Short mmCIF file of C-alpha atoms in Angstrom, two decimals:
data_model
loop_
_atom_site.label_atom_id
_atom_site.label_comp_id
_atom_site.label_asym_id
_atom_site.label_seq_id
_atom_site.Cartn_x
_atom_site.Cartn_y
_atom_site.Cartn_z
CA UNK N 1 -0.09 -0.10 0.00
CA UNK N 2 1.10 3.09 -1.06
CA UNK N 3 1.74 6.20 1.05
CA UNK N 4 -0.01 9.58 0.34
CA UNK N 5 2.32 12.73 -0.11
CA UNK N 6 1.56 14.97 2.80
CA UNK N 7 3.69 18.30 2.22
CA UNK N 8 6.54 20.00 4.59
CA UNK N 9 5.55 22.74 6.72
CA UNK N 10 6.15 25.41 3.47
CA UNK N 11 5.88 23.26 0.62
CA UNK N 12 3.52 24.77 -0.93
CA UNK N 13 0.33 22.10 -2.87
CA UNK N 14 -0.58 23.42 -6.07
CA UNK N 15 -3.79 22.74 -7.77
CA UNK N 16 -6.54 24.36 -10.28
CA UNK N 17 -9.84 24.69 -8.87
CA UNK N 18 -12.02 23.12 -11.44
CA UNK N 19 -14.71 25.94 -12.62
CA UNK N 20 -12.92 28.63 -10.81
CA UNK N 21 -10.23 29.46 -13.17
CA UNK N 22 -7.79 30.52 -10.29
CA UNK N 23 -4.54 29.01 -9.35
CA UNK N 24 -4.66 27.74 -5.71
CA UNK N 25 -1.46 27.36 -3.50
CA UNK N 26 -1.60 26.31 0.23
CA UNK N 27 1.04 27.44 2.23
CA UNK N 28 2.15 25.57 5.36
CA UNK N 29 4.00 28.57 7.53
CA UNK N 30 6.56 27.56 9.73
CA UNK N 31 7.92 29.17 12.51
CA UNK N 32 11.00 30.97 11.49
CA UNK N 33 8.85 32.69 8.80
CA UNK N 34 7.40 34.68 11.93
CA UNK N 35 8.87 37.89 13.26
CA UNK N 36 9.21 39.36 16.46
CA UNK N 37 5.60 40.09 17.14
CA UNK N 38 4.36 36.86 15.79
CA UNK N 39 3.28 37.68 12.63
CA UNK N 40 4.30 36.31 9.39
CA UNK N 41 7.14 38.67 8.31
CA UNK N 42 6.47 41.23 5.34
CA UNK N 43 9.39 39.80 3.51
CA UNK N 44 7.75 36.57 3.60
CA UNK N 45 4.79 37.28 1.64
CA UNK N 46 6.43 38.15 -1.76
CA UNK N 47 7.90 34.71 -1.60
CA UNK N 48 4.70 33.10 -1.07
CA UNK N 49 2.94 34.74 -4.07
CA UNK N 50 6.02 33.66 -6.00
CA UNK N 51 4.97 30.19 -4.87
CA UNK N 52 1.55 30.47 -6.27
CA UNK N 53 2.74 30.67 -9.61
CA UNK N 54 4.28 27.55 -10.14
CA UNK N 55 1.33 26.37 -12.53
CA UNK N 56 1.49 29.51 -14.19
CA UNK N 57 4.87 29.40 -14.94
CA UNK N 58 4.03 25.88 -16.74
CA UNK N 59 2.02 27.45 -19.37
CA UNK N 60 5.49 29.00 -20.42
CA UNK N 61 7.55 25.97 -20.46
CA UNK N 62 9.54 23.86 -18.20
CA UNK N 63 9.97 25.05 -14.83
CA UNK N 64 13.30 23.16 -13.99
CA UNK N 65 14.86 24.52 -17.15
CA UNK N 66 16.48 27.94 -16.41
CA UNK N 67 17.90 27.87 -19.75
CA UNK N 68 14.72 28.05 -21.28
CA UNK N 69 12.86 30.42 -18.60
CA UNK N 70 10.65 33.00 -20.28
CA UNK N 71 9.35 35.02 -17.37
CA UNK N 72 11.11 38.19 -16.00
CA UNK N 73 9.56 40.65 -13.11
CA UNK N 74 9.30 43.95 -14.31
CA UNK N 75 7.19 44.70 -11.22
CA UNK N 76 5.32 43.96 -8.18
CA UNK N 77 3.27 45.30 -5.46
CA UNK N 78 2.01 44.00 -2.12
CA UNK N 79 -1.09 45.46 0.09
CA UNK N 80 -1.25 44.36 3.30
CA UNK N 81 -4.83 44.05 4.76
CA UNK N 82 -4.81 41.59 7.86
CA UNK N 83 -2.07 40.13 9.64
CA UNK N 84 -0.82 36.49 8.67
CA UNK N 85 0.12 34.58 11.56
CA UNK N 86 1.84 30.90 12.55
CA UNK N 87 0.31 28.05 11.87
CA UNK N 88 -2.93 28.25 10.73
CA UNK N 89 -2.46 27.38 6.44
CA UNK N 90 -2.50 30.40 3.98
CA UNK N 91 -4.07 30.26 0.61
CA UNK N 92 -3.18 31.87 -2.55
CA UNK N 93 -5.28 32.69 -5.57
CA UNK N 94 -3.54 33.85 -8.75
CA UNK N 95 -5.44 35.16 -11.82
CA UNK N 96 -4.01 37.15 -15.08
CA UNK N 97 -5.30 40.17 -14.77
CA UNK N 98 -4.13 41.54 -18.35
CA UNK N 99 -2.15 40.10 -21.30
CA UNK N 100 -0.44 42.63 -23.32
CA UNK N 101 2.06 42.18 -26.53
CA UNK N 102 5.19 40.51 -24.64
CA UNK N 103 3.96 41.57 -21.31
CA UNK N 104 1.34 40.53 -18.98
CA UNK N 105 -0.13 41.45 -15.32
CA UNK N 106 -0.95 38.64 -12.58
CA UNK N 107 -3.55 39.55 -9.88
CA UNK N 108 -2.88 37.66 -6.48
CA UNK N 109 -4.69 37.44 -3.10
CA UNK N 110 -3.78 35.49 -0.02
CA UNK N 111 -6.54 34.30 2.35
CA UNK N 112 -5.78 32.99 5.94
CA UNK N 113 -8.64 31.88 8.47
CA UNK N 114 -11.38 33.25 6.01
CA UNK N 115 -9.96 36.72 5.49
CA UNK N 116 -8.15 38.16 2.65
CA UNK N 117 -5.04 39.30 4.19
CA UNK N 118 -2.25 40.57 1.29
CA UNK N 119 -3.25 41.33 -2.48
CA UNK N 120 -0.67 41.54 -4.69
CA UNK N 121 0.04 42.78 -8.55
CA UNK N 122 2.74 41.39 -10.58
CA UNK N 123 4.00 42.26 -14.12
CA UNK N 124 6.26 39.84 -16.17
CA UNK N 125 7.74 40.14 -19.23
CA UNK N 126 8.00 37.47 -21.91
CA UNK N 127 11.60 37.03 -23.17
CA UNK N 128 13.45 35.04 -25.80
CA UNK N 129 15.46 32.46 -23.73
CA UNK N 130 18.39 32.82 -26.68
CA UNK N 131 18.12 37.03 -27.27
CA UNK N 132 17.18 37.74 -23.62
CA UNK N 133 14.84 40.21 -25.38
CA UNK N 134 11.13 41.04 -25.18
CA UNK N 135 9.19 38.76 -27.36
CA UNK N 136 5.13 38.58 -28.25
CA UNK N 137 3.42 36.11 -25.78
CA UNK N 138 2.16 33.61 -28.48
CA UNK N 139 -1.21 32.81 -29.45
CA UNK N 140 -0.73 29.11 -27.56
CA UNK N 141 0.45 30.48 -24.44
CA UNK N 142 -2.45 33.10 -24.72
CA UNK N 143 -5.41 30.56 -25.05
CA UNK N 144 -3.80 28.85 -22.31
CA UNK N 145 -3.90 31.71 -20.01
CA UNK N 146 -7.49 32.83 -21.12
CA UNK N 147 -9.13 30.89 -18.61
CA UNK N 148 -7.57 32.08 -16.01
CA UNK N 149 -8.25 35.91 -16.37
CA UNK N 150 -9.13 37.97 -13.61
CA UNK N 151 -13.21 37.58 -12.43
CA UNK N 152 -15.10 41.00 -12.45
CA UNK N 153 -13.26 43.59 -10.02
CA UNK N 154 -11.68 41.37 -7.72
CA UNK N 155 -10.12 44.42 -6.21
CA UNK N 156 -13.52 45.55 -4.91
CA UNK N 157 -14.00 42.60 -2.61
CA UNK N 158 -13.46 43.55 0.59
CA UNK N 159 -12.23 41.13 3.25
CA UNK N 160 -13.84 40.76 6.77
#
């Protein structure tokens, strides 16, 4: 009889929610990710948002071959709405907000204990692995990303 995989304390488990068109990743906070007053340190939140992008990255090619990596961060912002604490799991939701010619924007939310705690926006530029220059996002990738477009006005949804 095989054993079920149980993620470690900070290993994300990523899956696509059927019918919701969102990438969702569950993060299990570690004690070492807390600050002196018991909150998850603010420097950890961008790392967790990146962990929530793993399946998104797979749309652009193999995630384990950096010689073929195409997505370069141009900018990111994080708005903190509520504290994140140890040990409750954190859910990271990732959508595609906009697809341009060679860039795209992601909209991300971080939830814990039923509250939206952080909102992130990240802009990526699609670059050629050989020339390292911006390159048009292919029609194939655009089609794969289309089901993951942001639901209507997610930034207006208020957390409790």
